[in-house]
CSV table of C-alpha atoms and ligand atoms in Angstrom, one decimal:
chain,number,residue,atom,x,y,z
A,1,MET,CA,-2.2,5.2,175.3
A,2,PHE,CA,-1.6,1.9,177.0
A,3,GLY,CA,-4.0,-0.9,178.0
A,4,LEU,CA,-3.8,-4.4,179.6
A,5,CYS,CA,-3.7,-7.4,177.2
A,6,GLN,CA,-6.5,-10.0,177.7
A,7,ASN,CA,-3.9,-12.6,179.0
A,8,GLY,CA,-2.8,-10.2,181.7
A,9,SER,CA,0.7,-9.6,180.1
A,10,LEU,CA,2.5,-6.3,180.2
A,11,PRO,CA,0.6,-3.3,178.7
A,12,ILE,CA,1.2,-2.8,175.0
A,13,LYS,CA,0.8,0.4,173.0
A,14,ILE,CA,-2.7,0.1,171.5
A,15,ASN,CA,-3.0,3.5,170.0
A,16,THR,CA,-0.8,6.3,168.9
A,17,ILE,CA,-2.1,9.8,169.0
A,18,LYS,CA,-0.8,11.8,166.0
A,19,LYS,CA,0.7,14.9,167.5
A,20,GLU,CA,0.5,18.0,165.3
A,21,ILE,CA,3.4,20.3,166.0
A,22,VAL,CA,2.4,23.9,165.7
A,23,LEU,CA,5.2,26.3,165.9
A,24,THR,CA,4.4,29.8,167.0
A,25,ALA,CA,7.0,32.5,166.3
A,26,ASN,CA,8.3,35.0,168.8
A,27,ILE,CA,6.8,38.4,168.1
A,28,ILE,CA,9.3,41.1,167.7
A,29,ASP,CA,7.8,44.1,169.6
A,30,GLY,CA,8.8,47.1,167.5
A,31,LYS,CA,6.7,49.4,169.7
A,32,LYS,CA,8.7,48.5,172.8
A,33,ILE,CA,12.1,48.5,171.0
A,34,ALA,CA,11.4,51.9,169.5
A,35,ALA,CA,10.3,53.2,172.9
A,36,ASP,CA,13.6,51.9,174.4
A,37,ILE,CA,15.6,53.7,171.6
A,38,ARG,CA,13.7,57.0,172.1
A,39,LYS,CA,14.4,56.8,175.8
A,40,GLU,CA,18.1,56.3,175.2
A,41,ILE,CA,18.1,59.2,172.8
A,42,ALA,CA,16.2,61.4,175.3
A,43,GLU,CA,18.8,60.6,177.9
A,44,GLU,CA,21.7,61.5,175.6
A,45,VAL,CA,19.9,64.7,174.4
A,46,ALA,CA,19.5,65.8,178.1
A,47,LEU,CA,23.2,65.1,178.9
A,48,LEU,CA,24.3,67.0,175.8
A,49,ASN,CA,22.1,69.9,176.7
A,50,LYS,CA,23.7,70.1,180.1
A,51,LYS,CA,27.1,70.0,178.4
A,52,VAL,CA,26.7,72.4,175.5
A,53,GLY,CA,23.5,74.2,176.5
A,54,VAL,CA,21.6,73.4,173.3
A,55,SER,CA,19.5,70.6,172.0
A,56,PRO,CA,19.3,69.2,168.5
A,57,ALA,CA,16.7,70.8,166.2
A,58,LEU,CA,14.8,69.3,163.3
A,59,ALA,CA,13.0,71.4,160.7
A,60,VAL,CA,9.8,69.6,159.5
A,61,VAL,CA,8.5,70.8,156.2
A,62,LEU,CA,5.0,70.0,155.0
A,63,VAL,CA,3.7,71.2,151.7
A,64,GLY,CA,-0.1,70.9,151.0
A,65,GLU,CA,-2.9,69.3,153.0
A,66,ASP,CA,-2.5,65.6,152.4
A,67,PRO,CA,-4.2,64.1,155.5
A,68,ALA,CA,-1.8,61.1,155.8
A,69,SER,CA,1.2,63.3,155.5
A,70,ALA,CA,-0.3,65.6,158.2
A,71,VAL,CA,-0.6,62.5,160.5
A,72,TYR,CA,3.0,61.4,159.8
A,73,VAL,CA,4.3,64.9,160.5
A,74,ARG,CA,2.4,65.2,163.7
A,75,ASN,CA,3.8,61.9,164.9
A,76,LYS,CA,7.4,63.0,164.1
A,77,LYS,CA,6.9,66.3,165.9
A,78,ARG,CA,5.4,64.5,168.9
A,79,ALA,CA,8.4,62.2,169.0
A,80,CYS,CA,10.8,65.2,168.9
A,81,GLU,CA,8.9,66.8,171.9
A,82,GLU,CA,9.0,63.6,173.9
A,83,ILE,CA,12.8,63.3,173.4
A,84,GLY,CA,13.8,66.9,173.9
A,85,ILE,CA,14.6,67.6,170.2
A,86,ARG,CA,13.3,71.0,169.1
A,87,SER,CA,11.0,70.7,166.1
A,88,VAL,CA,10.5,73.7,163.9
A,89,SER,CA,7.5,73.5,161.6
A,90,HIS,CA,7.2,74.9,158.1
A,91,ASP,CA,3.7,74.3,156.8
A,92,LEU,CA,3.4,75.5,153.2
A,93,SER,CA,0.2,75.6,151.2
A,94,ALA,CA,0.1,73.5,148.0
A,95,GLU,CA,0.0,76.7,146.0
A,96,ASN,CA,3.7,77.4,146.8
A,97,SER,CA,6.1,77.0,143.8
A,98,GLU,CA,9.1,74.7,143.6
A,99,ALA,CA,11.2,77.9,143.8
A,100,ASP,CA,9.5,78.9,147.1
A,101,LEU,CA,10.4,75.5,148.6
A,102,LEU,CA,14.0,75.6,147.3
A,103,LYS,CA,14.4,79.0,148.9
A,104,LEU,CA,13.1,77.6,152.3
A,105,ILE,CA,15.5,74.7,152.0
A,106,ASP,CA,18.4,77.1,151.3
A,107,SER,CA,17.6,79.1,154.4
A,108,LEU,CA,17.4,76.0,156.5
A,109,ASN,CA,20.7,74.7,155.1
A,110,ASN,CA,22.3,77.9,156.2
A,111,ASP,CA,20.7,78.1,159.6
A,112,LYS,CA,23.2,77.0,162.2
A,113,GLU,CA,20.4,76.3,164.7
A,114,ILE,CA,18.9,73.6,162.5
A,115,ASN,CA,20.6,70.2,162.5
A,116,GLY,CA,18.2,68.2,160.4
A,117,ILE,CA,15.8,68.9,157.6
A,118,LEU,CA,12.8,66.7,156.8
A,119,VAL,CA,10.6,67.3,153.8
A,120,GLN,CA,7.5,65.2,154.1
A,121,LEU,CA,6.7,63.2,150.9
A,122,PRO,CA,4.8,63.1,148.6
A,123,LEU,CA,5.1,66.7,147.4
A,124,PRO,CA,2.5,68.3,145.1
A,125,LYS,CA,2.9,67.2,141.5
A,126,HIS,CA,4.3,70.6,140.3
A,127,ILE,CA,7.3,70.2,142.6
A,128,SER,CA,10.2,67.9,141.7
A,129,GLU,CA,10.9,65.7,144.7
A,130,ALA,CA,14.4,64.8,143.4
A,131,LYS,CA,15.3,68.5,143.0
A,132,VAL,CA,14.1,69.3,146.5
A,133,LEU,CA,15.7,66.3,148.2
A,134,GLU,CA,19.0,67.0,146.4
A,135,ALA,CA,18.9,70.6,147.6
A,136,ILE,CA,19.1,69.5,151.3
A,137,ARG,CA,22.7,69.6,152.6
A,138,PRO,CA,23.8,66.0,153.0
A,139,GLU,CA,24.9,66.6,156.6
A,140,LYS,CA,21.3,67.7,157.4
A,141,ASP,CA,19.6,65.0,155.3
A,142,VAL,CA,18.2,63.0,158.2
A,143,ASP,CA,16.0,60.9,155.9
A,144,CYS,CA,19.2,59.8,154.1
A,145,PHE,CA,17.8,60.4,150.6
A,146,HIS,CA,20.5,62.6,149.2
A,147,PRO,CA,22.7,61.0,146.5
A,148,VAL,CA,25.8,61.8,148.6
A,149,ASN,CA,24.4,59.9,151.6
A,150,VAL,CA,23.2,57.0,149.3
A,151,GLY,CA,26.8,56.8,148.0
A,152,LEU,CA,28.3,56.9,151.5
A,153,LEU,CA,26.0,54.1,152.5
A,154,SER,CA,27.3,51.9,149.6
A,155,LEU,CA,30.9,52.7,150.6
A,156,ASN,CA,30.1,51.7,154.2
A,157,LYS,CA,31.0,55.3,155.3
A,158,ALA,CA,27.5,56.6,156.2
A,159,TYR,CA,26.9,58.1,159.6
A,160,LEU,CA,23.3,59.0,158.7
A,161,LYS,CA,21.4,55.8,157.8
A,162,PRO,CA,18.1,55.4,156.0
A,163,CYS,CA,15.5,55.2,158.7
A,164,THR,CA,13.3,52.3,157.8
A,165,PRO,CA,16.0,49.8,156.9
A,166,ALA,CA,18.2,51.0,159.8
A,167,GLY,CA,15.2,50.2,162.0
A,168,VAL,CA,15.1,46.7,160.5
A,169,ILE,CA,18.7,46.1,161.6
A,170,GLU,CA,18.0,47.4,165.1
A,171,LEU,CA,15.0,45.1,165.4
A,172,LEU,CA,17.2,42.1,164.5
A,173,ASP,CA,20.1,43.2,166.8
A,174,ARG,CA,17.9,44.0,169.8
A,175,SER,CA,16.1,40.7,169.4
A,176,GLY,CA,19.4,38.8,169.6
A,177,ILE,CA,19.2,37.6,166.0
A,178,LYS,CA,22.5,37.0,164.4
A,179,ILE,CA,22.9,38.5,160.9
A,180,GLU,CA,26.4,37.4,159.9
A,181,GLY,CA,26.5,34.4,157.6
A,182,LYS,CA,22.8,34.3,157.2
A,183,ASP,CA,20.9,34.0,153.9
A,184,ALA,CA,18.7,37.1,153.7
A,185,VAL,CA,16.0,37.7,151.0
A,186,ILE,CA,14.7,41.2,150.5
A,187,ILE,CA,11.4,41.5,148.6
A,188,GLY,CA,11.4,44.9,147.0
A,189,ARG,CA,14.1,47.2,145.6
A,190,SER,CA,12.8,50.7,146.3
A,191,ASN,CA,15.2,53.5,147.0
A,192,ILE,CA,13.7,54.0,150.4
A,193,VAL,CA,13.6,50.5,151.7
A,194,GLY,CA,14.8,47.6,149.5
A,195,LYS,CA,18.0,49.0,148.1
A,196,PRO,CA,19.4,50.5,151.3
A,197,ALA,CA,18.4,47.3,153.2
A,198,ILE,CA,20.8,45.4,150.7
A,199,GLN,CA,23.7,47.6,151.9
A,200,LEU,CA,22.9,47.4,155.6
A,201,LEU,CA,22.5,43.6,155.5
A,202,LEU,CA,25.6,43.2,153.4
A,203,GLN,CA,27.6,45.3,155.8
A,204,ARG,CA,26.6,42.9,158.5
A,205,ASN,CA,27.9,40.0,156.4
A,206,ALA,CA,24.6,38.5,155.4
A,207,THR,CA,24.4,36.9,151.9
A,208,VAL,CA,21.7,39.0,150.3
A,209,THR,CA,19.2,38.1,147.5
A,210,VAL,CA,16.9,40.8,146.2
A,211,CYS,CA,13.5,40.0,144.6
A,212,HIS,CA,11.3,42.4,142.6
A,213,SER,CA,8.4,42.3,140.3
A,214,LYS,CA,10.4,40.6,137.5
A,215,THR,CA,11.9,37.9,139.8
A,216,LYS,CA,11.1,34.3,138.9
A,217,ASP,CA,10.1,31.8,141.6
A,218,ILE,CA,10.1,34.2,144.5
A,219,GLY,CA,8.7,31.4,146.7
A,220,GLU,CA,11.6,29.2,146.0
A,221,LYS,CA,14.1,31.9,146.9
A,222,CYS,CA,12.3,32.9,150.1
A,223,LYS,CA,12.0,29.2,151.1
A,224,LYS,CA,15.9,29.1,151.4
A,225,ALA,CA,16.2,32.3,153.4
A,226,ASP,CA,17.1,32.6,157.1
A,227,ILE,CA,15.9,36.2,157.2
A,228,ILE,CA,13.2,37.7,154.9
A,229,VAL,CA,12.6,41.4,154.7
A,230,ALA,CA,9.2,42.0,153.0
A,231,ALA,CA,8.9,45.5,151.4
A,232,VAL,CA,6.7,44.9,148.5
A,233,GLY,CA,3.6,46.9,149.2
A,234,ILE,CA,1.2,44.1,148.5
A,235,ALA,CA,-1.1,43.0,151.4
A,236,GLU,CA,-0.1,39.5,152.7
A,237,PHE,CA,2.1,38.8,149.8
A,238,LEU,CA,4.4,36.4,151.7
A,239,LYS,CA,2.5,33.1,152.5
A,240,GLY,CA,3.4,30.4,154.9
A,241,ASN,CA,4.4,27.9,152.2
A,242,MET,CA,7.1,30.4,151.0
A,243,VAL,CA,8.9,30.4,154.3
A,244,LYS,CA,11.5,28.0,155.7
A,245,GLU,CA,10.8,26.6,159.2
A,246,GLY,CA,12.5,28.8,161.8
A,247,ALA,CA,13.1,31.8,159.5
A,248,VAL,CA,13.1,35.3,160.8
A,249,ILE,CA,10.5,37.5,159.1
A,250,ILE,CA,10.6,41.3,159.1
A,251,ASP,CA,7.4,42.9,157.6
A,252,VAL,CA,7.9,46.5,156.4
A,253,GLY,CA,4.6,46.7,154.5
A,254,ILE,CA,1.7,48.9,155.5
A,255,ASN,CA,-1.4,48.1,153.5
A,256,ARG,CA,-5.2,47.9,153.8
A,257,ASN,CA,-6.7,44.6,153.0
A,258,ALA,CA,-10.1,44.1,151.2
A,259,GLU,CA,-11.8,44.6,154.6
A,260,GLY,CA,-10.0,47.8,155.2
A,261,LYS,CA,-7.8,46.3,158.0
A,262,LEU,CA,-4.2,47.5,158.3
A,263,VAL,CA,-2.0,44.5,157.3
A,264,GLY,CA,1.6,44.0,156.3
A,265,ASP,CA,3.2,42.3,153.3
A,266,VAL,CA,3.2,39.0,155.2
A,267,ALA,CA,0.3,36.7,155.8
A,268,PHE,CA,0.9,36.9,159.6
A,269,ASP,CA,-1.4,34.1,160.8
A,270,GLU,CA,0.1,31.4,158.5
A,271,VAL,CA,3.7,32.7,158.5
A,272,SER,CA,3.9,33.0,162.3
A,273,LYS,CA,3.3,29.2,162.5
A,274,VAL,CA,6.4,28.5,160.5
A,275,ALA,CA,8.8,31.4,161.5
A,276,SER,CA,10.9,31.6,164.6
A,277,TYR,CA,10.6,35.4,164.8
A,278,ILE,CA,8.2,37.8,163.1
A,279,THR,CA,7.2,41.5,163.3
A,280,PRO,CA,3.6,42.4,163.6
A,281,VAL,CA,1.8,45.1,161.6
A,282,PRO,CA,1.1,47.5,163.2
A,283,GLY,CA,3.7,47.6,166.0
A,284,GLY,CA,6.7,46.2,164.2
A,285,VAL,CA,8.9,48.2,161.7
A,286,GLY,CA,6.6,51.2,161.7
A,287,PRO,CA,7.5,52.7,165.1
A,288,MET,CA,11.2,52.1,164.3
A,289,THR,CA,11.2,54.5,161.4
A,290,ILE,CA,10.5,57.5,163.6
A,291,ALA,CA,12.9,56.3,166.3
A,292,MET,CA,15.7,56.1,163.7
A,293,LEU,CA,14.8,59.6,162.4
A,294,MET,CA,15.3,60.9,165.9
A,295,LYS,CA,18.7,59.0,166.1
A,296,ASN,CA,19.8,60.6,162.8
A,297,THR,CA,18.8,64.0,164.1
A,298,LEU,CA,20.9,63.5,167.2
A,299,THR,CA,23.9,62.1,165.1
A,300,ALA,CA,23.6,65.1,162.7
A,301,PHE,CA,23.7,67.5,165.7
A,302,LYS,CA,26.8,65.8,167.2
A,303,VAL,CA,28.7,65.7,163.9
A,304,GLN,CA,27.9,69.4,163.2
A,305,ARG,CA,29.1,70.4,166.6
A,306,GLY,CA,32.1,68.1,166.6
A,307,ILE,CA,30.9,66.2,169.6
A,308,LYS,CA,32.5,62.7,169.8
A,309,ASP,CA,30.8,59.7,171.3
B,401,LIG,P1,7.6,50.6,146.4
B,401,LIG,O1,8.4,51.8,146.1
B,401,LIG,O2,6.2,50.5,145.8
B,401,LIG,O3,8.4,49.3,146.0
B,401,LIG,C1,7.8,48.0,146.0
B,401,LIG,C2,8.9,47.0,145.5
B,401,LIG,O4,8.2,45.8,145.5
B,401,LIG,C3,9.4,47.3,144.1
B,401,LIG,O5,10.8,47.1,144.1
B,401,LIG,C4,8.7,46.3,143.2
B,401,LIG,O6,9.4,45.8,142.2
B,401,LIG,C5,8.4,45.2,144.2
B,401,LIG,N1,7.2,44.4,143.8
B,401,LIG,C6,6.0,44.9,143.4
B,401,LIG,N2,5.2,43.9,143.1
B,401,LIG,C7,5.9,42.8,143.2
B,401,LIG,C8,5.6,41.4,143.0
B,401,LIG,N3,4.4,41.0,142.6
B,401,LIG,N4,6.6,40.5,143.3
B,401,LIG,C9,7.8,40.9,143.7
B,401,LIG,N5,8.1,42.2,143.9
B,401,LIG,C10,7.2,43.1,143.7
B,401,LIG,O7,7.4,50.4,147.9
B,401,LIG,P2,8.2,50.9,149.2
B,401,LIG,O8,8.3,52.3,149.4
B,401,LIG,O9,9.5,50.1,149.3
B,401,LIG,O10,7.3,50.3,150.4
B,401,LIG,C11,7.0,48.9,150.5
B,401,LIG,C12,6.0,48.7,151.6
B,401,LIG,O11,6.6,49.2,152.8
B,401,LIG,C13,4.7,49.5,151.4
B,401,LIG,O12,3.7,48.8,152.0
B,401,LIG,C14,5.0,50.8,152.2
B,401,LIG,O13,3.8,51.4,152.7
B,401,LIG,C15,5.8,50.2,153.4
B,401,LIG,N6,6.7,51.2,154.0
B,401,LIG,C16,6.7,51.2,155.4
B,401,LIG,C17,7.5,52.0,156.1
B,401,LIG,C18,7.5,51.9,157.6
B,401,LIG,O14,7.9,52.9,158.2
B,401,LIG,N7,7.1,50.9,158.2
B,401,LIG,C19,8.4,52.8,155.4
B,401,LIG,C20,8.4,52.8,154.0
B,401,LIG,C21,7.5,51.9,153.3
B,401,LIG,P3,9.9,46.7,140.9
B,401,LIG,O15,11.1,47.4,141.4
B,401,LIG,O16,10.3,45.6,139.9
B,401,LIG,O17,8.7,47.5,140.5
């Protein structure tokens, strides 16, 4: 602010207003990016159908009556329908034995009309998840949980990629965020998210640090990161003071907070004031997982039929 001096001389600065800079991150719209990917897959499926007269098919196996699993399965089947992928449901009651499920997997493995097999987890306690997942033929393992596919991923030879971390990479790419040369911190080392995310980020030439429940000074490590992938499973674990200004934040978490609200692993309100890009929950990584499952089903179909890109 400026005012005239009593002697009529030139105005001088008489007050300085302290300006508080509030950075607001760009929101990465996972819902839109996932819809774009599903549209691209649908177009390719339609083209392939014209060319070879068949569409990819995904067998969706649900064992038991877990309500959350039923919702996940319904969403996956809906995505298949929308894209033109044939979904074939196998709903088994929780009373079925491990042997029953293994028999079903065997018949799906040998069914030439089935390109991908998805077994919804968790399975009832009397069935070994590891045994069932390892029974799926690697080339039909669209979740990418089979040890052969995990190995191929670490050798940088995988054509089927684990859906959630592959979705993370797509979000970064399609938001124009450079990965190469960046310092990336992953919080969480699960087989489904954290560990495969290490491989995928490493393949893109990021320098990767992984944090877990025994890591010291997580805040310090996060504070140095250009990209943070939070897959810890604790509501609003990553706080604003753990994040470097301008960092990119990908929130994989899906949690209910004390009020029962769906929240991620990132304290969105405070972190979004520091970050340059951030994914919301819901509407960030979540929709990408199904989109990448559809992509894997299409890839499996093409590989099995010897169709080149
Ligand atoms: P998980 O198997 O429970 O793994 C959690 C990881 O976080 C573990 O590696 C654990 O370390 C680490 N951790 C736990 N407490 C910690 C702490 N206090 N400090 C640092 N690290 C800690 O979980 P997940 O399957 O990877 O899932 C993570 C989150 O992502 C969950 O909220 C889940 O619902 C969500 N998710 C979302 C999608 C999606 O499609 N959006 C898909 C999968 C998962 P240790 O290894 O030392 O125990």
